[in-house]
Coordinates of C-alpha atoms in Angstrom, one line a residue:
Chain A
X24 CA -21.6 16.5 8.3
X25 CA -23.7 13.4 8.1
X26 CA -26.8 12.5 6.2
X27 CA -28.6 9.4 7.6
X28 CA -31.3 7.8 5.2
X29 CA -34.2 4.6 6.4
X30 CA -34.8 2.3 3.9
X31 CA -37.9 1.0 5.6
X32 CA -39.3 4.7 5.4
X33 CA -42.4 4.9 3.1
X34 CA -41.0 7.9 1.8
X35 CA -39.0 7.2 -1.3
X36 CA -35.0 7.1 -1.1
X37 CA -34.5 10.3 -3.4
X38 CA -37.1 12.3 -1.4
X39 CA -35.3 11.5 2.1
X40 CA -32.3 12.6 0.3
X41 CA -33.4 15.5 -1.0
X42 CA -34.9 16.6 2.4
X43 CA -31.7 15.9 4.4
X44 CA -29.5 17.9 2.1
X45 CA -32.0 20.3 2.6
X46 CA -32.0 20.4 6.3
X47 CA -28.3 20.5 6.6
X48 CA -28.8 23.9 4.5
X49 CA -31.3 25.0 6.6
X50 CA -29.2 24.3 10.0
X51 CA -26.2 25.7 8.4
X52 CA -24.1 22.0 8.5
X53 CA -23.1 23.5 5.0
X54 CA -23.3 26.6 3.4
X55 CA -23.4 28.2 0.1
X56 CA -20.4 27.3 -2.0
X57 CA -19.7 24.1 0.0
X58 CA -19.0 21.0 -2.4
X59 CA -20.9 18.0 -2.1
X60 CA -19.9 14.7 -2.8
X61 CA -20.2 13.1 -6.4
X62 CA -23.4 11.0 -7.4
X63 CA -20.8 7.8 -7.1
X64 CA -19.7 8.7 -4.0
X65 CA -22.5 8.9 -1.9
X66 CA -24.3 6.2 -4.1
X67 CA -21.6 3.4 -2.8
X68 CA -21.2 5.2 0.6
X69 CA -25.4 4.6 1.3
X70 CA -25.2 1.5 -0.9
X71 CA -28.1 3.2 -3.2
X72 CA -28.2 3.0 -7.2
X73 CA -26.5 6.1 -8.7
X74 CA -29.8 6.9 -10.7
X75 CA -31.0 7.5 -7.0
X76 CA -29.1 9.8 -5.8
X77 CA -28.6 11.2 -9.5
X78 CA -32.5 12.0 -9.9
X79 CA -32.1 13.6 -5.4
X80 CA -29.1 15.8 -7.3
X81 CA -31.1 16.6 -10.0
X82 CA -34.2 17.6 -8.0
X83 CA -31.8 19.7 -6.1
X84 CA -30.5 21.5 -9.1
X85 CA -33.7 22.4 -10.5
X86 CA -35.0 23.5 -6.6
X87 CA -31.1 26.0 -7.1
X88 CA -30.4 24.7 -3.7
X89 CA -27.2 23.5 -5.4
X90 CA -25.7 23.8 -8.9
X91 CA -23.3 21.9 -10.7
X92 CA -19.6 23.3 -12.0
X93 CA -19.2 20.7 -14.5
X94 CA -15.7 18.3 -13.6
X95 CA -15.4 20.6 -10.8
X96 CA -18.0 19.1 -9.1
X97 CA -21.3 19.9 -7.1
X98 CA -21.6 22.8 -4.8
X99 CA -24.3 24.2 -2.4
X100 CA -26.2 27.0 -4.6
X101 CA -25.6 30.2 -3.2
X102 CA -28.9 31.0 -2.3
X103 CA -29.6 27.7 -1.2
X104 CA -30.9 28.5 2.0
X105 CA -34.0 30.4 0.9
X106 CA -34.5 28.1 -1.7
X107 CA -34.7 25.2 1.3
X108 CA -37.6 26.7 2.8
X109 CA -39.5 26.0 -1.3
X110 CA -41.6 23.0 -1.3
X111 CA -41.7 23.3 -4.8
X112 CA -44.2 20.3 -4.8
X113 CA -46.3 21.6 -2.4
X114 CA -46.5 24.9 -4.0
X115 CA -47.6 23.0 -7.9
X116 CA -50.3 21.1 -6.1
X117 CA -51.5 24.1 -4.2
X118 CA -51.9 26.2 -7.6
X119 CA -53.2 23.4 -9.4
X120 CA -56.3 22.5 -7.1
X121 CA -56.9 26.5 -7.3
X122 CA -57.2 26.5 -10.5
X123 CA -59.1 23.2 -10.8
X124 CA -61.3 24.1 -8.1
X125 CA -62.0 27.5 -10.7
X126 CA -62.9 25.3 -14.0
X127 CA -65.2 23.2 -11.7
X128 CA -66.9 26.1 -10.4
X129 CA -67.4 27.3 -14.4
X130 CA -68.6 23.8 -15.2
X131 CA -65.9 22.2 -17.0
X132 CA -65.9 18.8 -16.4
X133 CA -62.4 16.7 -14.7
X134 CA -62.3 14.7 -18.3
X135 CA -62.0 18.0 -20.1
X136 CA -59.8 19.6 -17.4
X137 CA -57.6 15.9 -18.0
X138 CA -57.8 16.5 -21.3
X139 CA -56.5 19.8 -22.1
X140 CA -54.1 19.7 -19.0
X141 CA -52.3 16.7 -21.2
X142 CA -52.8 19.3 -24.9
X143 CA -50.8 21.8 -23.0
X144 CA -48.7 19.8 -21.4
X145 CA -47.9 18.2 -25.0
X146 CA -47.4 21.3 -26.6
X147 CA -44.8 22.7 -24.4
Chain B
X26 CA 36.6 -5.5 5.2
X27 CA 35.8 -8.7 5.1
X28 CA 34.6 -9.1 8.4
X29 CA 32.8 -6.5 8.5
X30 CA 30.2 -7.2 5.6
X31 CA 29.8 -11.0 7.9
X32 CA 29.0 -8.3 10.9
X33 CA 26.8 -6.4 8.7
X34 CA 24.6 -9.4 7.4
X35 CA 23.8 -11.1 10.3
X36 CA 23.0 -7.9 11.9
X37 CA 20.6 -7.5 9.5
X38 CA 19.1 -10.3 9.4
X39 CA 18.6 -10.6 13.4
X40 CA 17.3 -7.6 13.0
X41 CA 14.7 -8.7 10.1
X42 CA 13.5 -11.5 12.2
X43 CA 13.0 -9.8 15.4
X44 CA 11.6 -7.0 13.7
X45 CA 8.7 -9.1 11.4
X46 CA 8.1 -12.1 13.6
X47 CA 9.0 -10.3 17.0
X48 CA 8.2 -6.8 17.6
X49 CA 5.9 -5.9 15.3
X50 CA 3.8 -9.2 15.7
X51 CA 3.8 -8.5 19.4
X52 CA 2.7 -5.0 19.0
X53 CA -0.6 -6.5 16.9
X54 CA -1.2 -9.3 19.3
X55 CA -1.2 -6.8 22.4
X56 CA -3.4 -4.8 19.9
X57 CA -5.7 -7.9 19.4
X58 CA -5.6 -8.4 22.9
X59 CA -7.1 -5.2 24.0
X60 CA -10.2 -5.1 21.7
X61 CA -11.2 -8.4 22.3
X62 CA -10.5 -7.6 26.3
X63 CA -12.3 -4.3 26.3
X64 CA -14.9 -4.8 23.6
X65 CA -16.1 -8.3 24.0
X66 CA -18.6 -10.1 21.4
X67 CA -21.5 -10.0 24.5
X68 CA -21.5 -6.0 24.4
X69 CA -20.2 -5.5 20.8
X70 CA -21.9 -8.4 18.7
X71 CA -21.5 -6.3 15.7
X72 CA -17.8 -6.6 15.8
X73 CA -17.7 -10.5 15.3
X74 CA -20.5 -11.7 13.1
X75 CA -20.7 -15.6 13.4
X76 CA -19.7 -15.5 17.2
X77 CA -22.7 -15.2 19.9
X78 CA -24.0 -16.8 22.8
X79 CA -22.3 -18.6 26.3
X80 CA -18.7 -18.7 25.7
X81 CA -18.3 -16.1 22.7
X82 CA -15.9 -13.8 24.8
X83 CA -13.4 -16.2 25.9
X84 CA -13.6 -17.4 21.9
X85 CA -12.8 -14.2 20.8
X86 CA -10.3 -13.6 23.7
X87 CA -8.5 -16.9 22.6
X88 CA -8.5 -16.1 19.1
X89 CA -5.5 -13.7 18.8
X90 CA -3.3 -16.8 20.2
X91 CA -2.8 -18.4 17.4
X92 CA -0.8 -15.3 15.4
X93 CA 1.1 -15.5 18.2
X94 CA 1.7 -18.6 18.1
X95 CA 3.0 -19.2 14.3
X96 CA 4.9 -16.0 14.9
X97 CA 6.3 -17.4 17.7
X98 CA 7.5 -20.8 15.2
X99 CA 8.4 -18.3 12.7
X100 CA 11.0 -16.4 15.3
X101 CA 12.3 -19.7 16.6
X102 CA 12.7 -21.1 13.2
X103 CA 14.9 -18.0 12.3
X104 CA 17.0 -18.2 14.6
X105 CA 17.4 -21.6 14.3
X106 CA 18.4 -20.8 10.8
X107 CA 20.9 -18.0 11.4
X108 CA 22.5 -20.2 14.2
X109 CA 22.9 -22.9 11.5
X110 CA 24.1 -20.1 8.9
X111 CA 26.6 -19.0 11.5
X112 CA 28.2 -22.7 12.6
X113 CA 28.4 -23.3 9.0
X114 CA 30.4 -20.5 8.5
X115 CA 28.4 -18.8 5.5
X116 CA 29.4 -16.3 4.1
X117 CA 27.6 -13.6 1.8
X118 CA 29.4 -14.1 -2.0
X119 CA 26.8 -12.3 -4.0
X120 CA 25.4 -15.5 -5.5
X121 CA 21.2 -15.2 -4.8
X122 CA 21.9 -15.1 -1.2
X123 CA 19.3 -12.3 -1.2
X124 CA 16.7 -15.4 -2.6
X125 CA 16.7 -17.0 0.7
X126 CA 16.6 -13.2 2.4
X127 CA 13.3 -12.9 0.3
X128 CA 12.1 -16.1 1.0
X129 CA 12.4 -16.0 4.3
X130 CA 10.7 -12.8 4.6
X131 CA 7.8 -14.3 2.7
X132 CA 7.2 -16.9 5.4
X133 CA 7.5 -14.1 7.7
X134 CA 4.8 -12.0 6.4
X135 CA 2.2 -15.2 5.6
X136 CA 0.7 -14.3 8.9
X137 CA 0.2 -11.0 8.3
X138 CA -1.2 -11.9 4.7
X139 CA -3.6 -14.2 6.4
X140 CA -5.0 -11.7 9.1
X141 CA -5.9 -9.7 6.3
X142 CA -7.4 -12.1 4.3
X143 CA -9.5 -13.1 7.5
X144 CA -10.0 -9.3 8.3
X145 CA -11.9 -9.2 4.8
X146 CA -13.5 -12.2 5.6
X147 CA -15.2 -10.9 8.5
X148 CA -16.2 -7.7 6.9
X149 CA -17.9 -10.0 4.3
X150 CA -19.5 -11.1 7.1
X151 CA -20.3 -8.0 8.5
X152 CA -21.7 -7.0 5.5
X153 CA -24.1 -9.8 5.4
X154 CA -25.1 -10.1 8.7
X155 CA -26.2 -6.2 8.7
X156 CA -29.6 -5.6 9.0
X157 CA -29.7 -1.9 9.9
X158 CA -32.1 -0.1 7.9
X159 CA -30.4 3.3 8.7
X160 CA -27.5 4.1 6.4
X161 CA -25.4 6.8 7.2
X162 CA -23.2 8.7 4.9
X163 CA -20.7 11.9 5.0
X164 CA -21.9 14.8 2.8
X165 CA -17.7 15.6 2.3
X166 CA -16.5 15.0 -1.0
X167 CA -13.4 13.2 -0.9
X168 CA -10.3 13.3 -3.1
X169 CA -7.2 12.1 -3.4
X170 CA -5.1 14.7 -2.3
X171 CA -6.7 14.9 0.8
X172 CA -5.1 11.7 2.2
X173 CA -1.5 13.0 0.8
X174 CA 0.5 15.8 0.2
X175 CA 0.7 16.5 -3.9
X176 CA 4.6 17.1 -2.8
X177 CA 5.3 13.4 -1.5
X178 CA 3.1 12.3 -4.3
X179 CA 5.3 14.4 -6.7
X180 CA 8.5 12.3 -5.3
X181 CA 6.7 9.4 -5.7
X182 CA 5.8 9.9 -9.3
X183 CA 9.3 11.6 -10.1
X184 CA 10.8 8.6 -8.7
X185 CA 9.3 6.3 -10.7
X186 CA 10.2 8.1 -14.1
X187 CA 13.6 7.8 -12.6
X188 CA 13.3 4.3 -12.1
X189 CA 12.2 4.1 -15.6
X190 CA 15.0 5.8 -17.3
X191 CA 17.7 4.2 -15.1
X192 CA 15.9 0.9 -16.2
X193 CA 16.3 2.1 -20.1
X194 CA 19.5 3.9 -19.7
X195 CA 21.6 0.6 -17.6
X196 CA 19.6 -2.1 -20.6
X197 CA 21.0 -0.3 -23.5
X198 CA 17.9 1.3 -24.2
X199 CA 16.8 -2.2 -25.4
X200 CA 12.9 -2.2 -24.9
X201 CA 12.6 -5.4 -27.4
X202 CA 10.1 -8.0 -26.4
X203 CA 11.3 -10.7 -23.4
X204 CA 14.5 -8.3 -22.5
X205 CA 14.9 -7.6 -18.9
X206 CA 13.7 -3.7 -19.1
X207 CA 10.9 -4.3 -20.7
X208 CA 10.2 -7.2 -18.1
X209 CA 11.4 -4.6 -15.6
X210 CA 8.8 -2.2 -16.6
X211 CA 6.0 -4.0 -17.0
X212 CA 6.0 -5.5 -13.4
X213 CA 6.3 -2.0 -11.6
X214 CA 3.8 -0.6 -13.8
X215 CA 1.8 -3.5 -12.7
X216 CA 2.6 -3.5 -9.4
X217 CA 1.6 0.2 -9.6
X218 CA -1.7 -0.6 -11.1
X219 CA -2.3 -2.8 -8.5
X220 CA -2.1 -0.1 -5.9
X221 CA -4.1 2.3 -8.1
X222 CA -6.7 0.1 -7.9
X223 CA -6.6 -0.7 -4.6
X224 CA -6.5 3.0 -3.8
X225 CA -9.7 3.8 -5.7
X226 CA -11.8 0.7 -4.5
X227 CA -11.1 2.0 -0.8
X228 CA -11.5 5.9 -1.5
X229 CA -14.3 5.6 -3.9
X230 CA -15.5 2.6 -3.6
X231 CA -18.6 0.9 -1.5
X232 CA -17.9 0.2 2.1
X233 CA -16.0 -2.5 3.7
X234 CA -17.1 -2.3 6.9
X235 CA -20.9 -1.5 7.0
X236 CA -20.3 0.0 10.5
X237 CA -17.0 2.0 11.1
X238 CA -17.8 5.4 12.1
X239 CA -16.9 8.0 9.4
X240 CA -14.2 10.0 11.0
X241 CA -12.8 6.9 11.3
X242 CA -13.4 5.6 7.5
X243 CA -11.7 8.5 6.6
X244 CA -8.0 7.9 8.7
X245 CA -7.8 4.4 7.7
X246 CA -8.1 5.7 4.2
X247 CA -5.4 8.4 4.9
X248 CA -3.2 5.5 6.2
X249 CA -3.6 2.7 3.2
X250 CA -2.9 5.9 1.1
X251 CA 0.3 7.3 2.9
X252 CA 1.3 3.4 2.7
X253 CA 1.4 3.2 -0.9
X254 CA 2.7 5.9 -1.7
X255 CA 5.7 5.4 0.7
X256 CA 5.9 2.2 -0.4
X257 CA 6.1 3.4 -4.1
X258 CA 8.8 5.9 -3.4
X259 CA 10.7 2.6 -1.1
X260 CA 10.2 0.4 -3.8
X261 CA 11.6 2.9 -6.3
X262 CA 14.6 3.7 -4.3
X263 CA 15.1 -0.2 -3.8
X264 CA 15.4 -1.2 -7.5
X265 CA 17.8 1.5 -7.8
X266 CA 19.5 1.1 -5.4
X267 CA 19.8 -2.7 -6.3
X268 CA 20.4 -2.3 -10.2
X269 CA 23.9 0.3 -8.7
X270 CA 25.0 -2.4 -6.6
X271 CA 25.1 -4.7 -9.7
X272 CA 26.5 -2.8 -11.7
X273 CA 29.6 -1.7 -9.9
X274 CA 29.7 -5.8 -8.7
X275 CA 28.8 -5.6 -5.1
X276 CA 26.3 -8.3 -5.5
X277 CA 27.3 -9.4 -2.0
X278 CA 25.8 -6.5 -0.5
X279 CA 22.3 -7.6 -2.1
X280 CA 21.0 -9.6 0.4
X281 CA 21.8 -6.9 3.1
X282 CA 19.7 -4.6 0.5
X283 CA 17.0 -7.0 0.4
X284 CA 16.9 -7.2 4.0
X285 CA 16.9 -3.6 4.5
X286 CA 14.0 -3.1 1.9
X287 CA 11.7 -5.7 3.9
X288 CA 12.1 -4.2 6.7
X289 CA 11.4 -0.8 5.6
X290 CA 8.3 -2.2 4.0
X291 CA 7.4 -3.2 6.9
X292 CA 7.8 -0.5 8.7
X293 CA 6.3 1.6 6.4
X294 CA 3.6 -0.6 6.2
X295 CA 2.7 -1.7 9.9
X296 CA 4.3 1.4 11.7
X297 CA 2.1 3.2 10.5
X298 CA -1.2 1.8 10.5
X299 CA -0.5 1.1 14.4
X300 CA 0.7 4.8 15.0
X301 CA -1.6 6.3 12.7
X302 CA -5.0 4.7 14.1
X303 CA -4.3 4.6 17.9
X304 CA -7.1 1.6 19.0
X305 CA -8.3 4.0 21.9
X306 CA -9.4 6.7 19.9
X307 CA -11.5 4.0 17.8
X308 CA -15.1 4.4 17.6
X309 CA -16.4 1.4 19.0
X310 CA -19.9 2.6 20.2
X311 CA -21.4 1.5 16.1
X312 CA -20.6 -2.0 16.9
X313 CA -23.3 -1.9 19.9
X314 CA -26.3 -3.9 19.6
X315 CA -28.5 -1.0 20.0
X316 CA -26.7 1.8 17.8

């Protein structure tokens, strides 16, 4: 199974990465309990920095469309596949302009909305 | 008895240079040969960086002539020897005979030590002359024991301790600085380094070529693997073998040894890369101009 990324694509390198590992999910090229490469690994083998495809892995991980075993290694999440079909960023900016579409409607104004998105962000 | 060991060394050693400036270097040039007959630089440009335009296939077409050529000096220069060593009538006494056996085999393997070194040179050049925005990678993890079995490895390894305690155990045990098991040990351990190093650059390390195909990535990797590994277990079996010989005063038979070991080397070493990556089932398609 091979992943193919463009570095002349606008979209940024971890994204296309993400999205690839994604669609190989999706089209079954690997399945749940599969292991993936390491970070160092596919780094030298697409000639990216490891911080690249580290923050791709980590994005992955948090999405549980795959998990890490510690030493063991990195392995295709078991439910990996219905987590694929997540945008997870799509789904924060969809709830976010409801809810800031709601304050507007009750007046509040976007420096106030700015303002206590970053208190509550801050006291997390 | 006598007689016989005569019979045996020049055997040997018309068998060493046919088999490391002969057969084997034939075997690459026919190699050579094909590729730049069937994948010329005016349909696969990607294959020689630095070579284009009117002319560039019969270039690359002559290019393989000139490791024929030294090997072809080499051979005649051999035999030129061993028909010199023969008039003479030499005779194998056990004093550093193998020496010349070495350094003969040295000159026989420059060529080969060269085509490597060029071989790098040209991925370096591939490397920099690659403009492809697409990178590809395979989403397989890789490790080591997927190029060898843990059981050769095993021999390999239990080997070596072997080597070490035979090293200890004919020295006296002596491990003080400058004696010769402590010299003994240091060089395979380096020598072992070495192919550690080597090992992990090519399995875990960035690409050499920017183009070769994955699938087959992964059997040259299988093969430089298999190599040193056999090559460990030859080398082991070799300083054994050697350190006997002295030991019960057969240094006569040493060249004969040496001979032997170079040629297994070399089989071990060249054997199989050509029988283990078949140039037909090559992918040559990724060193199109439009892949």
């Amino acid at each position: 199974m091979e992943i193919i990324i463009d570095i002349d694509d606008p979209a940024p390198l971890f994204s296309q990465l993400m999205v690839q590992i994604k669609k190989a999910v999706l089209c079954d090229r690997i399945c749940a309990g599969d292991a993936l490469p390491s970070i160092r690994q596919l780094a030298n083998d697409l000639d990216l920095n490891n911080k690249t495809v580290a923050k791709a892995y980590r994005l992955l991980e948090r999405d549980s469309v795959i998990q890490t075993r510690g030493y063991r290694g990195t392995f295709v999440h078991p439910n990996a596949k219905a987590n694929s079909t997540i945008d997870l960023n799509a789904t924060v900016l969809a709830k976010l302009s409801e809810t800031i579409e709601a304050f507007r409607d009750k007046g509040v104004t976007d420096s106030e909305i700015r303002i206590a998105f970053g208190t509550v962000m801050n006291n997390r | 008895m006598p007689d016989l060991i005569l019979i045996i060394f020049y055997g040997v050693l018309i068998s060493q240079i046919f088999l490391i400036s002969y057969y084997y270097p034939n075997k690459i040039y026919q190699r050579m040969r094909y590729v730049t007959e069937t994948y010329p630089p005016s349909i696969y440009p990607k294959l020689y960086p630095g070579l284009s335009g009117a002319g560039a296939d019969d270039v690359a077409r002559k290019k393989p002539n000139a490791y024929r050529y030294v090997n072809m000096a080499i051979l005649i220069a051999g035999l030129f020897l061993l028909f010199n060593l023969m008039r003479s009538g030499f005779y194998p006494s056990g004093e550093g005979e193998e020496t010349f056996v070495f350094l003969f085999a040295l000159v026989q393997v420059a060529p080969l030590i060269y085509m490597e070194y060029s071989e790098f040179k040209q991925f370096k050049l591939m490397r920099k002359a690659n403009l492809e925005s697409k990178r590809v990678a395979d989403l397989q993890p890789r490790h080591f024991f997927d190029f060898i079995s843990p059981r050769v490895f095993s021999m390999a390894a239990v080997l070596l301790v072997a080597v070490f305690a035979f090293i200890l155990h004919i020295n006296d045990y002596d491990l003080t600085w400058g004696s010769d098991a402590l010299i003994s040990i240091m060089t395979i351990i380096g020598v072992h380094i070495y192919f550690a190093i080597l090992v992990m650059w090519l399995v875990f390390g960035k690409k050499i070529n920017p183009h070769i195909a994955n699938k087959d990535r992964r059997i040259h990797m299988t093969v430089v693997v298999k190599i040193m590994v056999y090559t460990s277990i030859g080398m082991s079996i070799f300083i054994i073998t050697n350190d006997v010989l002295q030991q019960y005063n057969m240094d006569y038979l040493q060249p004969f040894l040496m001979s032997i070991y170079f040629q297994i080397l070399i089989i071990i070493g060249i054997g199989t890369m050509l029988r283990s990556t078949p140039i037909e089932n090559m992918d040559f398609d990724v060193y199109k101009e439009s892949v």
